[in-house]
mmCIF file of C-alpha atoms in Angstrom:
data_model
loop_
_atom_site.group_PDB
_atom_site.id
_atom_site.type_symbol
_atom_site.label_atom_id
_atom_site.label_comp_id
_atom_site.label_asym_id
_atom_site.label_seq_id
_atom_site.Cartn_x
_atom_site.Cartn_y
_atom_site.Cartn_z
ATOM 1 C CA MET A 761 103.383 114.943 114.677
ATOM 2 C CA SER A 762 103.796 111.504 112.712
ATOM 3 C CA ARG A 763 107.353 111.074 110.516
ATOM 4 C CA LEU A 764 107.940 112.018 107.505
ATOM 5 C CA PHE A 765 110.166 109.387 104.843
ATOM 6 C CA LEU A 766 111.384 109.941 101.627
ATOM 7 C CA ILE A 767 112.167 106.879 99.702
ATOM 8 C CA VAL A 768 114.871 107.206 97.291
ATOM 9 C CA GLY A 769 116.418 105.376 94.537
ATOM 10 C CA ASN A 770 117.964 104.777 90.964
ATOM 11 C CA SER A 771 115.070 104.911 88.291
ATOM 12 C CA GLY A 772 114.014 101.221 88.254
ATOM 13 C CA SER A 773 114.756 100.238 91.622
ATOM 14 C CA GLY A 774 111.312 99.488 92.459
ATOM 15 C CA LYS A 775 110.502 102.608 94.869
ATOM 16 C CA ASP A 776 106.430 102.595 93.686
ATOM 17 C CA SER A 777 106.272 99.029 94.223
ATOM 18 C CA LEU A 778 107.425 99.011 97.556
ATOM 19 C CA ILE A 779 105.040 102.191 98.526
ATOM 20 C CA TRP A 780 102.109 100.448 96.734
ATOM 21 C CA GLU A 781 103.559 97.340 99.062
ATOM 22 C CA VAL A 782 103.363 99.233 101.814
ATOM 23 C CA GLN A 783 100.181 100.857 101.645
ATOM 24 C CA LYS A 784 98.307 97.802 100.849
ATOM 25 C CA ASN A 785 99.753 96.134 103.929
ATOM 26 C CA PHE A 786 100.102 98.938 106.417
ATOM 27 C CA PRO A 787 98.044 97.770 109.683
ATOM 28 C CA LYS A 788 94.889 98.662 109.968
ATOM 29 C CA ASP A 789 94.808 99.457 113.855
ATOM 30 C CA MET A 790 97.429 102.679 113.359
ATOM 31 C CA LYS A 791 96.890 105.502 111.695
ATOM 32 C CA SER A 792 96.760 104.834 107.836
ATOM 33 C CA ILE A 793 99.895 105.659 105.801
ATOM 34 C CA LYS A 794 99.863 108.706 103.272
ATOM 35 C CA VAL A 795 101.455 108.861 99.820
ATOM 36 C CA PRO A 796 100.861 112.040 98.145
ATOM 37 C CA LYS A 797 100.482 112.053 94.756
ATOM 38 C CA ARG A 798 103.365 114.001 92.722
ATOM 39 C CA VAL A 799 102.824 116.566 90.357
ATOM 40 C CA ILE A 800 104.875 116.099 87.768
ATOM 41 C CA THR A 801 105.730 117.806 84.192
ATOM 42 C CA ARG A 802 105.069 114.927 81.986
ATOM 43 C CA PRO A 803 101.863 113.638 79.882
ATOM 44 C CA PRO A 804 99.877 111.375 82.211
ATOM 45 C CA SER A 805 100.780 107.300 82.211
ATOM 46 C CA PRO A 806 98.045 106.027 84.524
ATOM 47 C CA GLU A 807 99.691 102.171 83.241
ATOM 48 C CA THR A 808 103.046 103.204 84.994
ATOM 49 C CA GLU A 809 102.862 105.421 87.537
ATOM 50 C CA ASP A 810 99.746 107.541 89.361
ATOM 51 C CA PHE A 811 100.438 111.517 89.296
ATOM 52 C CA GLU A 812 98.597 114.634 88.933
ATOM 53 C CA SER A 813 99.923 115.700 85.488
ATOM 54 C CA ALA A 814 100.842 119.631 84.844
ATOM 55 C CA ASP A 815 101.916 121.691 82.062
ATOM 56 C CA GLU A 816 105.364 123.831 83.049
ATOM 57 C CA SER A 817 103.484 127.048 83.326
ATOM 58 C CA THR A 818 100.982 125.620 85.902
ATOM 59 C CA PHE A 819 103.702 123.787 87.692
ATOM 60 C CA LEU A 820 105.422 127.255 88.303
ATOM 61 C CA LYS A 821 102.562 128.737 88.872
ATOM 62 C CA ILE A 822 101.681 126.406 92.233
ATOM 63 C CA LYS A 823 105.299 126.869 93.253
ATOM 64 C CA GLU A 824 105.135 130.865 93.007
ATOM 65 C CA LYS A 825 102.314 130.443 95.335
ATOM 66 C CA GLY A 826 103.830 128.492 97.857
ATOM 67 C CA GLY A 827 101.617 125.238 96.829
ATOM 68 C CA PHE A 828 104.970 122.873 97.183
ATOM 69 C CA ALA A 829 105.899 121.280 100.358
ATOM 70 C CA LEU A 830 108.947 119.706 98.419
ATOM 71 C CA ASP A 831 109.880 120.366 94.793
ATOM 72 C CA TRP A 832 112.666 119.542 92.387
ATOM 73 C CA HIS A 833 113.715 119.560 88.973
ATOM 74 C CA ILE A 834 115.853 116.432 87.228
ATOM 75 C CA TYR A 835 115.344 114.549 83.615
ATOM 76 C CA ASN A 836 114.092 118.113 82.463
ATOM 77 C CA LEU A 837 111.371 117.216 84.398
ATOM 78 C CA TYR A 838 109.654 119.213 87.602
ATOM 79 C CA TYR A 839 108.237 117.244 90.456
ATOM 80 C CA GLY A 840 106.254 118.535 93.032
ATOM 81 C CA VAL A 841 104.685 117.291 96.564
ATOM 82 C CA ARG A 842 102.379 119.480 97.502
ATOM 83 C CA LYS A 843 101.568 121.102 101.010
ATOM 84 C CA ASN A 844 98.799 118.751 102.045
ATOM 85 C CA ILE A 845 101.648 116.543 103.596
ATOM 86 C CA GLU A 846 101.796 118.879 106.735
ATOM 87 C CA GLU A 847 97.888 118.347 107.531
ATOM 88 C CA TRP A 848 98.739 114.550 107.463
ATOM 89 C CA LEU A 849 101.852 115.024 109.546
ATOM 90 C CA ALA A 850 99.794 117.386 111.747
ATOM 91 C CA GLU A 851 96.802 114.552 112.166
ATOM 92 C CA GLY A 852 99.381 112.111 113.490
ATOM 93 C CA HIS A 853 99.944 110.059 109.578
ATOM 94 C CA PRO A 854 102.885 108.963 108.673
ATOM 95 C CA VAL A 855 103.663 110.081 105.231
ATOM 96 C CA LEU A 856 105.669 108.295 102.458
ATOM 97 C CA ILE A 857 107.088 109.958 99.437
ATOM 98 C CA ASN A 858 109.316 108.771 96.576
ATOM 99 C CA VAL A 859 111.778 111.711 95.724
ATOM 100 C CA SER A 860 114.833 112.672 94.160
ATOM 101 C CA ARG A 861 118.369 112.421 96.270
ATOM 102 C CA LYS A 862 118.951 115.565 95.239
ATOM 103 C CA ILE A 863 116.247 117.581 97.450
ATOM 104 C CA ILE A 864 117.352 115.449 100.810
ATOM 105 C CA ASP A 865 119.330 118.123 102.783
ATOM 106 C CA MET A 866 116.959 120.509 101.571
ATOM 107 C CA ALA A 867 114.119 118.557 102.584
ATOM 108 C CA ARG A 868 115.861 117.668 105.952
ATOM 109 C CA ASP A 869 116.508 121.744 106.782
ATOM 110 C CA ARG A 870 112.696 121.825 106.179
ATOM 111 C CA TYR A 871 111.298 118.738 108.509
ATOM 112 C CA PRO A 872 114.401 117.822 110.464
ATOM 113 C CA ASP A 873 112.712 114.544 112.072
ATOM 114 C CA LEU A 874 112.072 112.803 108.704
ATOM 115 C CA ARG A 875 113.604 109.831 107.629
ATOM 116 C CA VAL A 876 115.820 108.686 104.394
ATOM 117 C CA ILE A 877 115.249 105.524 102.832
ATOM 118 C CA PHE A 878 117.724 103.997 100.016
ATOM 119 C CA VAL A 879 116.444 101.505 97.990
ATOM 120 C CA LYS A 880 119.565 99.334 96.899
ATOM 121 C CA VAL A 881 119.256 97.192 93.883
ATOM 122 C CA PRO A 882 121.901 95.808 91.837
ATOM 123 C CA TYR A 883 122.921 97.864 88.465
ATOM 124 C CA GLU A 884 122.148 95.264 86.329
ATOM 125 C CA ILE A 885 118.438 94.508 87.690
ATOM 126 C CA THR A 886 118.074 98.259 87.626
ATOM 127 C CA ALA A 887 118.871 98.483 84.055
ATOM 128 C CA GLN A 888 116.788 95.435 82.676
ATOM 129 C CA ARG A 889 113.386 97.436 84.929
ATOM 130 C CA ILE A 890 114.277 100.346 83.207
ATOM 131 C CA LYS A 891 114.376 99.060 80.181
ATOM 132 C CA GLU A 892 111.134 96.494 80.643
ATOM 133 C CA ARG A 893 109.132 99.507 81.811
ATOM 134 C CA GLY A 894 109.529 101.273 78.011
ATOM 135 C CA ARG A 895 108.657 104.704 79.861
ATOM 136 C CA GLU A 896 111.357 107.017 78.265
ATOM 137 C CA ASN A 897 112.997 107.328 74.760
ATOM 138 C CA GLU A 898 116.234 106.156 74.204
ATOM 139 C CA GLU A 899 118.548 109.762 75.326
ATOM 140 C CA LYS A 900 116.538 109.792 78.270
ATOM 141 C CA MET A 901 116.938 106.301 79.224
ATOM 142 C CA LYS A 902 120.254 106.360 78.781
ATOM 143 C CA ALA A 903 120.508 109.828 81.321
ATOM 144 C CA ARG A 904 118.762 107.192 83.782
ATOM 145 C CA LEU A 905 121.189 104.493 83.288
ATOM 146 C CA GLU A 906 124.043 106.369 83.555
ATOM 147 C CA ARG A 907 122.835 108.027 86.896
ATOM 148 C CA ALA A 908 122.089 104.322 88.339
ATOM 149 C CA ARG A 909 125.525 103.489 87.283
ATOM 150 C CA LYS A 910 126.764 106.205 89.451
ATOM 151 C CA ASN A 911 124.659 105.826 92.231
ATOM 152 C CA GLN A 912 125.023 102.544 93.949
ATOM 153 C CA ASP A 913 124.972 103.572 97.456
ATOM 154 C CA PHE A 914 123.364 106.353 99.187
ATOM 155 C CA PRO A 915 125.299 107.122 102.376
ATOM 156 C CA SER A 916 123.408 109.927 104.033
ATOM 157 C CA ALA A 917 119.902 107.379 103.972
ATOM 158 C CA ASP A 918 118.597 106.196 107.413
ATOM 159 C CA PHE A 919 117.906 103.405 106.177
ATOM 160 C CA THR A 920 118.477 101.180 102.811
ATOM 161 C CA VAL A 921 116.367 98.217 102.119
ATOM 162 C CA ASP A 922 117.614 95.745 99.380
ATOM 163 C CA ASN A 923 114.669 94.832 96.589
ATOM 164 C CA SER A 924 116.478 92.707 94.507
ATOM 165 C CA GLY A 925 114.444 89.653 95.488
ATOM 166 C CA ASP A 926 111.211 89.142 96.675
ATOM 167 C CA LEU A 927 109.418 92.370 96.523
ATOM 168 C CA GLU A 928 106.810 91.142 99.355
ATOM 169 C CA THR A 929 109.804 90.390 101.581
ATOM 170 C CA ALA A 930 111.473 93.528 100.842
ATOM 171 C CA GLY A 931 108.039 94.992 101.256
ATOM 172 C CA GLN A 932 107.505 93.517 104.720
ATOM 173 C CA ILE A 933 111.195 94.925 106.067
ATOM 174 C CA LEU A 934 110.369 98.538 105.149
ATOM 175 C CA MET A 935 106.609 98.064 106.688
ATOM 176 C CA ASP A 936 108.815 96.810 109.901
ATOM 177 C CA TYR A 937 111.102 99.787 109.831
ATOM 178 C CA ILE A 938 108.212 102.556 109.356
ATOM 179 C CA ILE A 939 106.427 101.327 112.057
ATOM 180 C CA SER A 940 109.168 101.462 114.212
ATOM 181 C CA GLU A 941 110.003 104.497 113.615
ATOM 182 C CA VAL A 942 106.155 105.916 113.728
ATOM 183 C CA LYS A 943 106.190 104.386 117.443
ATOM 184 C CA GLN A 944 109.306 105.889 118.314
ATOM 185 C CA ALA A 945 107.930 109.149 117.215
ATOM 186 C CA GLU A 946 105.077 108.825 119.011
ATOM 187 C CA LYS A 947 107.144 108.416 122.275
ATOM 188 C CA GLN A 948 108.773 111.917 121.925
#
């Protein structure tokens, strides 16, 4: 069994960019890192995020049939991670998932050996990134900005990475942490 990593941080903190950076540079001599596509109840937007789009009815049917390992509801959207992550973990692959901090306690109950990574970015940078990506309407953007203002820290994280500077540097720091944790899990 390998290690499950949940990455949390405010909207605009660069979680997806860091995940992509780790995927791109993960060592070839290790089991590949797996990043599942999340199922989200919003229209597809391939230019900003790679996910499986579903309407609410479809999402709730998948959930009802036990198809999600993790799921949550935030910003009037449903998010889910399919159960295939358990196969990947059993095969020895590390798994990295962008999730909401609100599911961490539930996730720790299901996967006690998981590690939580918090992506820290000053509020000013977060606000600028949210505005620049243009994914939300004015009301949704205000909700994300307000949540970001209130959540500048996450004390229950196992690791914090600062993503306010160079993406490659932050990505390397995150990858080094993941590799260290994977090697530690292999010894157990």
